[in-house]
XYZ file of N, CA and C in Angstrom:
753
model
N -10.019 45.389 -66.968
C -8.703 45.088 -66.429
C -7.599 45.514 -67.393
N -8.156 45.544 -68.557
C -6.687 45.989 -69.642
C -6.372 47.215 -69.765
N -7.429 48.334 -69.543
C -7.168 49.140 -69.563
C -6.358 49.817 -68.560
N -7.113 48.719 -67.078
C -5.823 49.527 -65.759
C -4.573 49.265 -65.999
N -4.595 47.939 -66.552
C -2.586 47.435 -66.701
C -2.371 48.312 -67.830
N -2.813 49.235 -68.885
C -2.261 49.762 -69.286
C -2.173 51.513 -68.521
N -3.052 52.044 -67.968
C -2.871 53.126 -67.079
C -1.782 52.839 -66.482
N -1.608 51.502 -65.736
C -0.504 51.137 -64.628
C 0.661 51.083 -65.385
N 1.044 50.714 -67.018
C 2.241 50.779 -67.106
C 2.552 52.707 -67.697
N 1.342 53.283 -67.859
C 1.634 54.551 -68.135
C 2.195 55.589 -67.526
N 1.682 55.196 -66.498
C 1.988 55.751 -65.024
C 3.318 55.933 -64.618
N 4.057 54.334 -64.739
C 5.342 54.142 -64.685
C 5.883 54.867 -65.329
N 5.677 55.424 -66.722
C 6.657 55.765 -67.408
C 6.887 57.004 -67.250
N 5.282 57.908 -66.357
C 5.635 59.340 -66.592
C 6.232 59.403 -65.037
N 6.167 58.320 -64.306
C 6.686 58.424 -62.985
C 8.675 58.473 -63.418
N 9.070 57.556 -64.198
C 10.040 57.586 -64.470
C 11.028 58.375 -65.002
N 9.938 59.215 -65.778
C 10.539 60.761 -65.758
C 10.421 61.577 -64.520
N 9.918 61.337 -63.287
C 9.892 62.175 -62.015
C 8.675 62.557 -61.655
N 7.875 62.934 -62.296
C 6.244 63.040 -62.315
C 5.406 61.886 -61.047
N 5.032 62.594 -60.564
C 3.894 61.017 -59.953
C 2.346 61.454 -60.042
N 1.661 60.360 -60.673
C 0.186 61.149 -61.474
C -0.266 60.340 -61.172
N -1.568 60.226 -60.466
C -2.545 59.195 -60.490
C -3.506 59.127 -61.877
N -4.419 57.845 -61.511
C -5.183 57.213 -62.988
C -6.252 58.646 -63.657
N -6.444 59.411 -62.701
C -7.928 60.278 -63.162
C -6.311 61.334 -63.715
N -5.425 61.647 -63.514
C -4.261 62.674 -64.333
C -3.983 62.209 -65.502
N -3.505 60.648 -65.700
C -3.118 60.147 -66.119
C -4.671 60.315 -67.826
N -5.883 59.909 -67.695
C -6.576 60.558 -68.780
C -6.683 61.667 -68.776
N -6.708 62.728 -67.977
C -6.332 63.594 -68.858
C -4.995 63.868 -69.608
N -3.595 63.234 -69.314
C -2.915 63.532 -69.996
C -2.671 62.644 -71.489
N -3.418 61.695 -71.444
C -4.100 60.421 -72.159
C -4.796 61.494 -73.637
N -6.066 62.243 -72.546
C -6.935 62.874 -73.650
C -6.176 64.261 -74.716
N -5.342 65.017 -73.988
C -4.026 65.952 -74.468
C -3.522 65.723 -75.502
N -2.772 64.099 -75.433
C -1.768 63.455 -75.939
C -2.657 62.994 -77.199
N -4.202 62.631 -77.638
C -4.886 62.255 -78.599
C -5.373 63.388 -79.210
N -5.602 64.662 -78.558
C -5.988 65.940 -79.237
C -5.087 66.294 -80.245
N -3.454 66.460 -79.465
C -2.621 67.151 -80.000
C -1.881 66.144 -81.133
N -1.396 67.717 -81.985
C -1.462 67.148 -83.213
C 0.484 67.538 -83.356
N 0.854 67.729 -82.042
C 2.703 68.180 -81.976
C 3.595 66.489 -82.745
N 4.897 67.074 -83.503
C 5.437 66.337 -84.137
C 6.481 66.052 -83.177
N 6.902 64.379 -83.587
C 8.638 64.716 -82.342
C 9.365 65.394 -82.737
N 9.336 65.609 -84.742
C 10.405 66.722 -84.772
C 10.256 68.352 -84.091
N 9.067 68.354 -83.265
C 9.190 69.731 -82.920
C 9.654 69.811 -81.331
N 9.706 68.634 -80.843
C 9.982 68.576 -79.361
C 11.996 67.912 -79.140
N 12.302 67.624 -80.493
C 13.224 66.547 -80.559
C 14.675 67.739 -79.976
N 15.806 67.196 -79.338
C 16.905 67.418 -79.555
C 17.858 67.906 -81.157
N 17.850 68.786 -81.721
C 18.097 68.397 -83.370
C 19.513 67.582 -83.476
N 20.123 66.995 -84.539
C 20.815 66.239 -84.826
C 21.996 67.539 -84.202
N 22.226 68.642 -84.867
C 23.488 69.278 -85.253
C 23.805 69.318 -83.297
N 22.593 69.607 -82.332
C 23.255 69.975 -80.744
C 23.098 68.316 -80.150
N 23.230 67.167 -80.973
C 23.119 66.146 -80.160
C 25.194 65.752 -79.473
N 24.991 65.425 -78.409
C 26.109 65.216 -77.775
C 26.618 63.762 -78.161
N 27.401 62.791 -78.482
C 27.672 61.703 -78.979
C 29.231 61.427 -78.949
N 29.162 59.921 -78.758
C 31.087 59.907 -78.572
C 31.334 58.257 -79.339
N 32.520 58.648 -79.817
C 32.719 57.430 -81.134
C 32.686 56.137 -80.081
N 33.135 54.436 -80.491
C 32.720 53.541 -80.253
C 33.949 52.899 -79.652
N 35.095 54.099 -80.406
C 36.556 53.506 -79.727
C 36.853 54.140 -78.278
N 35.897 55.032 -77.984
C 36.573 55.522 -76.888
C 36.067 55.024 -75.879
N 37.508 55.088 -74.875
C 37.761 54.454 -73.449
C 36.519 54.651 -72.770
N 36.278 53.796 -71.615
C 35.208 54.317 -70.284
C 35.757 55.331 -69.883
N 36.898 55.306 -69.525
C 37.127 56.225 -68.255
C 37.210 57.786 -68.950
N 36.700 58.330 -70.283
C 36.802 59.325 -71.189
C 35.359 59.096 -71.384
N 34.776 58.291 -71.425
C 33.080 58.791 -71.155
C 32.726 58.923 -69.970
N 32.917 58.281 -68.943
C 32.756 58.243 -67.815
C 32.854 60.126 -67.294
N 34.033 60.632 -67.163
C 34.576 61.836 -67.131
C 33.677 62.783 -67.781
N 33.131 62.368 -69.310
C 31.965 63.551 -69.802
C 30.714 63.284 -69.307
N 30.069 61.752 -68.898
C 29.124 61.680 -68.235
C 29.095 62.706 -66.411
N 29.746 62.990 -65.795
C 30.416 63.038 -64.353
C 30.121 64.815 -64.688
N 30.834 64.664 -65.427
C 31.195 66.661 -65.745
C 30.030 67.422 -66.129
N 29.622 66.771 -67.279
C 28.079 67.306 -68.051
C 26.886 66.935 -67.358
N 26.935 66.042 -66.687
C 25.933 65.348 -65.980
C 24.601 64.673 -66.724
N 25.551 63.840 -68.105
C 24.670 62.805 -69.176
C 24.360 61.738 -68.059
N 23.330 60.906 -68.280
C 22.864 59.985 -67.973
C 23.121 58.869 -68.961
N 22.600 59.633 -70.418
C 22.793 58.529 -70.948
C 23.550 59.055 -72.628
N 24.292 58.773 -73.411
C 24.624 58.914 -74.745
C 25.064 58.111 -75.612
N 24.605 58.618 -76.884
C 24.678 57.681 -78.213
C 25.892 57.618 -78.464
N 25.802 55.915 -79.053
C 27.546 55.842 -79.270
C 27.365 55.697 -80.665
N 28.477 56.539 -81.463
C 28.407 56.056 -83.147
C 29.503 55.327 -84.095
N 29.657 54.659 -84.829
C 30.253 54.134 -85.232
C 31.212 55.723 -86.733
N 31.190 55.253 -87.564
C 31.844 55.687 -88.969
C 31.686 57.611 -88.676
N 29.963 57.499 -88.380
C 29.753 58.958 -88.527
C 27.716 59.152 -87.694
N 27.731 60.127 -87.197
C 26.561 60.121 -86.654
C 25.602 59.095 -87.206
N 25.080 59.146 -88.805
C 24.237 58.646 -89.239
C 24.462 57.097 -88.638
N 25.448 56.600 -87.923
C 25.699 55.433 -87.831
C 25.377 54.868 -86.250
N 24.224 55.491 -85.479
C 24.330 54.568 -84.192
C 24.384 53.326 -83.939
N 25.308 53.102 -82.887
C 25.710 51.728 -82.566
C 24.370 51.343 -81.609
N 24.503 52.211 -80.635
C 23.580 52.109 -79.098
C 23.536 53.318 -78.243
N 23.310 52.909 -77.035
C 22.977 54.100 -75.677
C 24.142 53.255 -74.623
N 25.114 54.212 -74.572
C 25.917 53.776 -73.294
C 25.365 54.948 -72.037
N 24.549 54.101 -71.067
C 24.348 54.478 -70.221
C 25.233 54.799 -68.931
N 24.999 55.630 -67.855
C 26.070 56.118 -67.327
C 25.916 55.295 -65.842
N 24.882 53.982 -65.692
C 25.050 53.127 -64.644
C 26.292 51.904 -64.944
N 25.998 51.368 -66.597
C 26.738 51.040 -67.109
C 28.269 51.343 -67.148
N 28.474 52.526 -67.359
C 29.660 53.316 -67.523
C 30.806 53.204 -65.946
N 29.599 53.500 -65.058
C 30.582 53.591 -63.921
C 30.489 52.693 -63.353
N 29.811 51.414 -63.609
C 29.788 50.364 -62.948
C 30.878 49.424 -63.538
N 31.651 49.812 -64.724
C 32.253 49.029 -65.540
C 33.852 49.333 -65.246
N 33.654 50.977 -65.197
C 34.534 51.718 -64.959
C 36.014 51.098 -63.966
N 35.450 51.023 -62.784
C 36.473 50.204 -62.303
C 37.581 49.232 -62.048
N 36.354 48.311 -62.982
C 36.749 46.850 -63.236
C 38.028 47.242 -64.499
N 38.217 47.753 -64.950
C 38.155 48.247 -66.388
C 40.158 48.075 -66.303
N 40.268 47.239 -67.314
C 42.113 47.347 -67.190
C 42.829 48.268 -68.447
N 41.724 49.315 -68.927
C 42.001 50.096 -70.014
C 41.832 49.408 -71.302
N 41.458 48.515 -71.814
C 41.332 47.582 -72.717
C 39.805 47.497 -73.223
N 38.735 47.806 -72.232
C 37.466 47.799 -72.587
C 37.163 48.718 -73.419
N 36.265 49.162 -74.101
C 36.160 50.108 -74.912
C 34.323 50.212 -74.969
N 34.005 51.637 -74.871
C 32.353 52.244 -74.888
C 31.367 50.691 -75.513
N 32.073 50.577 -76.803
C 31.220 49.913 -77.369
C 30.896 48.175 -76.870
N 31.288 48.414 -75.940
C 31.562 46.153 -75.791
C 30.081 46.472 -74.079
N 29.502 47.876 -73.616
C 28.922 48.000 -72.803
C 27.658 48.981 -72.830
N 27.650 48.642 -75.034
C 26.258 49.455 -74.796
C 24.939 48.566 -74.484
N 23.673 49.695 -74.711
C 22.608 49.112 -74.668
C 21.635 49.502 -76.124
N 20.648 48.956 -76.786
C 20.201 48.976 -78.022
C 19.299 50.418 -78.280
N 19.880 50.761 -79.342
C 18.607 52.231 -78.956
C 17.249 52.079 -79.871
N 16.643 52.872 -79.516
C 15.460 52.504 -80.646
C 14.911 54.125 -81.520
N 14.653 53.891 -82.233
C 14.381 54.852 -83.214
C 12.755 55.197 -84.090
N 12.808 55.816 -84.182
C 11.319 56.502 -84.308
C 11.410 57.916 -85.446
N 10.402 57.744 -86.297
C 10.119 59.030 -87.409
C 9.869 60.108 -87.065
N 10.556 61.104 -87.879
C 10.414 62.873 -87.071
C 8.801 62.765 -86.913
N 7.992 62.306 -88.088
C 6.674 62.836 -88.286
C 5.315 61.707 -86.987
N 6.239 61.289 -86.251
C 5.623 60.585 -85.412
C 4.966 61.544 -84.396
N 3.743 61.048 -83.696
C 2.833 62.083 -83.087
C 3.222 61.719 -81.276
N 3.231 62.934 -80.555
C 3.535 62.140 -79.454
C 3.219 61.278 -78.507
N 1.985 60.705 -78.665
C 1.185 59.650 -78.134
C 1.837 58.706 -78.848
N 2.221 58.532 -80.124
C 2.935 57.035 -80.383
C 4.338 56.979 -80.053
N 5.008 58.342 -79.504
C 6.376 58.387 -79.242
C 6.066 57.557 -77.512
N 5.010 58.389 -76.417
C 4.942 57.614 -75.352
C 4.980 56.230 -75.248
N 3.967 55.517 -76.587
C 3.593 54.322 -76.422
C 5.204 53.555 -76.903
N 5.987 53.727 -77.530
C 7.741 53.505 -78.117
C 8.535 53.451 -76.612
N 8.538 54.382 -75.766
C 8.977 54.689 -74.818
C 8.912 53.567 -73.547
N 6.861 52.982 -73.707
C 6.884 52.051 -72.568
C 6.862 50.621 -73.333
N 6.774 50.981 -74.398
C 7.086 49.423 -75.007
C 8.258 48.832 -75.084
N 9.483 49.950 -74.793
C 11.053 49.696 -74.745
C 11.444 49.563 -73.780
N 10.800 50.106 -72.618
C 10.683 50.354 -71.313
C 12.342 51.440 -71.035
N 12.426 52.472 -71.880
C 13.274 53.186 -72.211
C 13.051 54.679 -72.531
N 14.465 55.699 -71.453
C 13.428 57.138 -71.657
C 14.311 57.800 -72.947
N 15.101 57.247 -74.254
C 15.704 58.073 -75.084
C 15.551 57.093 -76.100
N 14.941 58.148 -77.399
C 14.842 57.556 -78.675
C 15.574 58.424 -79.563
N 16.197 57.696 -80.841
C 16.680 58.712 -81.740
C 15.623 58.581 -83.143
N 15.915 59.717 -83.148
C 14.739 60.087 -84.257
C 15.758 59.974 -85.927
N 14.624 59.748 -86.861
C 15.306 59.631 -88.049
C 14.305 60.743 -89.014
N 14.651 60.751 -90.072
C 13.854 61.591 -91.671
C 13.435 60.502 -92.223
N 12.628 61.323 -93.316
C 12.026 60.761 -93.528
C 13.219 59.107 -95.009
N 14.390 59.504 -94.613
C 15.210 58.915 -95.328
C 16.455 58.076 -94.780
N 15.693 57.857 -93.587
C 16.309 57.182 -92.861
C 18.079 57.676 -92.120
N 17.675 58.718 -92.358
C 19.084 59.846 -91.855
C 18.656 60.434 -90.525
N 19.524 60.576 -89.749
C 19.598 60.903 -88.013
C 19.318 62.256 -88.392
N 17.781 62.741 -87.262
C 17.349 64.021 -87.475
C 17.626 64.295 -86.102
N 17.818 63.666 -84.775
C 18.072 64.276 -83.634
C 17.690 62.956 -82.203
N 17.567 63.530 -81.134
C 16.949 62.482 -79.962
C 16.101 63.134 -79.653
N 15.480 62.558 -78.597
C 14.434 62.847 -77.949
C 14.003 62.060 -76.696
N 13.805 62.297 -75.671
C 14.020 61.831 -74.337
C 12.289 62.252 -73.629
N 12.372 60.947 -72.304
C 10.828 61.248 -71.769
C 10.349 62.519 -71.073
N 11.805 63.294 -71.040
C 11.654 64.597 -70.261
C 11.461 65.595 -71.171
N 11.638 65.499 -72.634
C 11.396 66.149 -73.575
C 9.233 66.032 -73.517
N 9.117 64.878 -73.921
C 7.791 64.610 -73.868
C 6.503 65.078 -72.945
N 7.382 65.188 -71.625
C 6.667 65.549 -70.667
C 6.830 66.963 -70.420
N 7.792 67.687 -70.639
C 7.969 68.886 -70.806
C 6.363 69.478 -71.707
N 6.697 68.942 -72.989
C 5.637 69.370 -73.986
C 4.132 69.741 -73.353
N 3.988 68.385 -72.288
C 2.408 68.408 -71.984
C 2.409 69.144 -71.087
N 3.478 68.922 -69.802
C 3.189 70.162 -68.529
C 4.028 71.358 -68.504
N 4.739 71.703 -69.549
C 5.369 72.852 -69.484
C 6.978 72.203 -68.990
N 7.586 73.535 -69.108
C 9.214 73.115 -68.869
C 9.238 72.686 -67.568
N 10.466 71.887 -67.189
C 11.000 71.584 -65.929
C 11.860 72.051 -65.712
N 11.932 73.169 -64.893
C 13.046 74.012 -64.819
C 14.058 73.850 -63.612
N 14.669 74.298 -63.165
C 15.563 74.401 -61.631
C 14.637 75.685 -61.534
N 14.539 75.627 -59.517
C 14.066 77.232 -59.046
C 14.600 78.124 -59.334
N 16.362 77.733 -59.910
C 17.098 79.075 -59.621
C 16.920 79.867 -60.969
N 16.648 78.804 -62.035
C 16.338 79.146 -63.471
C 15.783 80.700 -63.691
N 16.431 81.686 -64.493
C 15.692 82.592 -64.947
C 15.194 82.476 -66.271
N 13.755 82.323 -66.760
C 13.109 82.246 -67.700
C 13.117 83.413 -69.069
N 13.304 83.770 -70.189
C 12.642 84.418 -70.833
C 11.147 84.880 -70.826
N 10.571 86.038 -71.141
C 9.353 85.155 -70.956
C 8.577 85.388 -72.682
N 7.979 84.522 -72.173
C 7.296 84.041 -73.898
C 7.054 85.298 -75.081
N 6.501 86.067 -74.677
C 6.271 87.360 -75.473
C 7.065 88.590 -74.468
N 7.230 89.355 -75.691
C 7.871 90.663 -75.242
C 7.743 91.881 -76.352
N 6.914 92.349 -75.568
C 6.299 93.887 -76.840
C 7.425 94.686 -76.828
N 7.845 95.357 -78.063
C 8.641 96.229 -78.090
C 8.181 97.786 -78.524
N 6.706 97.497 -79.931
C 6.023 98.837 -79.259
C 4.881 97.845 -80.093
N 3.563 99.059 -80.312
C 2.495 98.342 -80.488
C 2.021 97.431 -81.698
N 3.504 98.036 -83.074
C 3.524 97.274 -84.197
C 4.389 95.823 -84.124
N 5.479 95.906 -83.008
C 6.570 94.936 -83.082
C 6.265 94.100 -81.659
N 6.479 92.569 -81.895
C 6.414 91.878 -80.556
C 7.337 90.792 -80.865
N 8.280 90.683 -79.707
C 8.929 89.176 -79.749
C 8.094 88.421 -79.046
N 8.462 86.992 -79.777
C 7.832 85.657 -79.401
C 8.451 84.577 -79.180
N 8.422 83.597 -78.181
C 9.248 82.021 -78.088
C 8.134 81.621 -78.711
N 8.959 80.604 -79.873
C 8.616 79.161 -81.436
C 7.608 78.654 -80.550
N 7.911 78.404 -79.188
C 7.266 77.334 -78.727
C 5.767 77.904 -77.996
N 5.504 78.945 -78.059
C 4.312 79.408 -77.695
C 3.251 79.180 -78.435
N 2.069 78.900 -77.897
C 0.782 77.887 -78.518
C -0.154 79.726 -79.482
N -0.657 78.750 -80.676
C -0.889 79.441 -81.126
C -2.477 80.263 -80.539
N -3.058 79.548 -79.782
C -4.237 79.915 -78.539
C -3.736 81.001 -78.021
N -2.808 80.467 -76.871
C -1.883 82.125 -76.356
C -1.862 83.155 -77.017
N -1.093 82.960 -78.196
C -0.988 84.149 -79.463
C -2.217 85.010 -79.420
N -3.059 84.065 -79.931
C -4.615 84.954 -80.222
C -4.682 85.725 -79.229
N -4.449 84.992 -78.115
C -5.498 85.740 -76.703
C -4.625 87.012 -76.359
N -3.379 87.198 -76.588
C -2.372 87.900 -76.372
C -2.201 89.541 -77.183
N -2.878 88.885 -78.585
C -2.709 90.268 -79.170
C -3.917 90.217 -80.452
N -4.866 89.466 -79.657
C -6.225 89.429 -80.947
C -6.196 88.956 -81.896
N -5.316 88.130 -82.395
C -4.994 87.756 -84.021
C -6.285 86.649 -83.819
N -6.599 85.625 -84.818
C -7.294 84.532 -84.614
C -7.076 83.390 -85.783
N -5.984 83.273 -85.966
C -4.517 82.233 -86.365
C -5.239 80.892 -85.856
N -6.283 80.423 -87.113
C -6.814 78.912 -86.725
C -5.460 77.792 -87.209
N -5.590 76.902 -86.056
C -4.013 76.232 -85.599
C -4.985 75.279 -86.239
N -4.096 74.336 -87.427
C -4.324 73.147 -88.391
C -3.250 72.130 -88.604
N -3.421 71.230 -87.282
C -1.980 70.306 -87.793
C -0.751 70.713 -86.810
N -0.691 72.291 -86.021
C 0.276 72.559 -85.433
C -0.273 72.873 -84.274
N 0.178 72.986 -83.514
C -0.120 74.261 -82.127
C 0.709 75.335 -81.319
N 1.925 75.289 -81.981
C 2.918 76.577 -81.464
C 2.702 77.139 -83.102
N 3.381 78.441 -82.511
C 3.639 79.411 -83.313
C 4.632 78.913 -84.842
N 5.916 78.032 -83.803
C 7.026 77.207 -84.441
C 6.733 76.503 -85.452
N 5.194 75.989 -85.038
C 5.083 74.634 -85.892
C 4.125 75.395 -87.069
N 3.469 76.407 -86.547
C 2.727 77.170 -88.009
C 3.556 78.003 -89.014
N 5.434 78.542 -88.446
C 6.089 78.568 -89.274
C 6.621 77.419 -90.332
N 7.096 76.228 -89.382
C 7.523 75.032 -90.195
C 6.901 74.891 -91.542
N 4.959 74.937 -91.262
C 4.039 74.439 -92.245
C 4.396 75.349 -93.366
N 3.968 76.599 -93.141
C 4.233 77.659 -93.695
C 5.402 77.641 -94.837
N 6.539 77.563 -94.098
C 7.655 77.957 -95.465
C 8.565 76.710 -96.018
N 7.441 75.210 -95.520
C 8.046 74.143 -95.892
C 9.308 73.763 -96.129
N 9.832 74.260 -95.365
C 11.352 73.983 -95.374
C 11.756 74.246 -93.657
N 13.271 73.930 -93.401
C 14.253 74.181 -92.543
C 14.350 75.443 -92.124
N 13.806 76.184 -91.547
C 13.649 77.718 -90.830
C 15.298 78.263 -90.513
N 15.529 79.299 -91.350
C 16.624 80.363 -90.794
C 16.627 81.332 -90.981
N 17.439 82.047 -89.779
C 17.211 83.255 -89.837
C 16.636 84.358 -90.696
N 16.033 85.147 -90.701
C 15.695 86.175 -91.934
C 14.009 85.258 -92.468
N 14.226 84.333 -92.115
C 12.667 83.743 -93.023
C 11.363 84.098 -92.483
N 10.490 84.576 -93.214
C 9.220 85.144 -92.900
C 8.418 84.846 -93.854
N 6.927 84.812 -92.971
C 5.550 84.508 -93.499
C 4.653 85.420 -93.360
N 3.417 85.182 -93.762
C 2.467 86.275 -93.626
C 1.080 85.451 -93.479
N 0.310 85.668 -92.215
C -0.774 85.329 -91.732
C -1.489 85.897 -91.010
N -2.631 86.054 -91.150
C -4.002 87.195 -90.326
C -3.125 88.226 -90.294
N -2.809 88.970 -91.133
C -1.936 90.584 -90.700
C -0.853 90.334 -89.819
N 0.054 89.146 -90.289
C 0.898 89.748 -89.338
C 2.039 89.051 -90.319
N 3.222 89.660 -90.263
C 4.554 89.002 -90.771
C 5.803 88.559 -89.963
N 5.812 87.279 -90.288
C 6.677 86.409 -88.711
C 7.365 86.216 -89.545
N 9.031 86.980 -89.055
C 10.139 86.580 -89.182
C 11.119 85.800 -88.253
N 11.415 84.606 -88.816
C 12.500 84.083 -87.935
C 13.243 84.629 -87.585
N 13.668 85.075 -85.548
C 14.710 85.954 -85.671
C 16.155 85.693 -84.873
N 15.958 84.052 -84.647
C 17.056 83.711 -83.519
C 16.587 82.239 -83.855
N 17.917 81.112 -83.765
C 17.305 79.405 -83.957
C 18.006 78.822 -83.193
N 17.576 77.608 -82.802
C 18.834 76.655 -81.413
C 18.801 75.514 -82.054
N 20.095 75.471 -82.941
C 20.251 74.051 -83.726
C 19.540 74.795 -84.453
N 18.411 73.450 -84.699
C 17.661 73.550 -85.732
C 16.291 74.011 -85.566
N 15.948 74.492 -84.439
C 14.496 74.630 -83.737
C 14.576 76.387 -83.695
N 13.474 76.579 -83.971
C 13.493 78.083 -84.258
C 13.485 78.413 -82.191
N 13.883 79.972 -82.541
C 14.225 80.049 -80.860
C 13.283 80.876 -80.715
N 13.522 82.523 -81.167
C 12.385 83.585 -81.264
C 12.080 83.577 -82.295
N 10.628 84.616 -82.522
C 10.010 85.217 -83.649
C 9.952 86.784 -83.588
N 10.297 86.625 -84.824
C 9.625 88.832 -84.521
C 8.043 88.976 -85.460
N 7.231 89.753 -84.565
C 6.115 89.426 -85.242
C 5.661 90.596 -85.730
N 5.474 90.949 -86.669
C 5.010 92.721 -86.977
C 3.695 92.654 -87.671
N 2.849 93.834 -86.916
C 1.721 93.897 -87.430
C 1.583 94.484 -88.111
């Protein structure tokens, strides 16, 4: 029985991101989530593209960026990012909105956020998620400094691939330019890689390409930075925030 009430609250949560999975989906995405060895810092929002609005400002000025951008939900900060207050949600926002004689202010209608380590694995980020019963966490370093968010659509992305709109035009993951040079998306598994152009790049700890650079040059990836593995030299050649975007890979 404990195990169904816990399938049953799992369920919920990936239902709550939009997903609807029954119990036999649900282990396998169970067994995925214990294989893989992905960090939240590699799935996370980074700090520098997180969207955020101070603690003095009006509803009807969040309300307006919630409406326009189409946030659901955003961090409110006090002094300076490193400083979250909470999550002013945007049921909150416009439900308040009305009532509102200009006097209320973001912060008197947040909700508590919860926070979680870059180096957290994403099976303990899910289990954070239904234990809060909440789909946005902000992530910290290992120094207790704001490294970015991370949301259940981020998570679920990871395991089933992006969620795109139909109208979406994709990149697509690799792109040969001749038989020595190939572009690559960070986020392509290092399996793919192999199968793609023969390399045999044993994945230890990572499983994108992204995350075998990270290991690699132990540091913050920018532009121009390159490694060298099974014959090949991966230069960083494009980043979003802080997340590497492409690779150039030369054999």
């Amino acid at each position: 029985n404990g195990n169904e009430e816990n399938d049953a609250v799992e369920i919920d949560a990936l239902e709550a991101a939009g997903l609807s999975v029954d119990p036999e989906e649900m282990k396998m995405i169970q067994g995925i989530l214990r294989m893989d060895t992905v960090k939240v810092r590699e799935i996370m929002r980074p700090r520098v593209d997180m969207i955020v609005v101070e603690s003095d400002r009006d509803l009807k000025n969040v309300s307006n960026l919630m409406i326009e951008d189409g946030y659901s939900k955003i961090p409110v900060i006090g002094d300076s990012i490193d400083d979250i207050l909470g999550i002013a949600y945007a049921r909150d926002v416009l439900k308040s909105v009305g009532q509102d004689d200009g006097s209320l202010k973001i912060k008197e209608i947040l909700r508590p956020a919860i926070f979680v380590p870059e180096s957290q694995n994403l099976e303990q980020l899910l289990r954070e998620f239904q234990k809060h019963r909440t789909r946005m966490a902000i992530v910290i370093d290992e120094h207790g400094g704001i490294s970015g968010l991370v949301t259940v659509t981020d998570l679920i992305e990871e395991i089933v691939g992006e969620l795109v709109d139909e109208f979406d035009v994709k990149d697509p993951d690799i792109r040969r330019i001749n038989d020595s040079i190939t572009i690559v998306d960070a986020r392509m598994t290092v399996a793919d890689l192999n199968e793609e152009i023969g390399t045999s790049i044993i994945a230890q700890g990572f499983d994108t390409i992204g995350g075998l650079v990270y290991k690699e040059l132990g540091k913050m990836p920018e532009v121009g930075d390159h490694i060298e593995v099974d014959n090949l030299n991966i230069t960083v050649q494009s980043t979003v925030g802080r997340r590497i975007g492409k690779l150039r890979l030369y054999i």
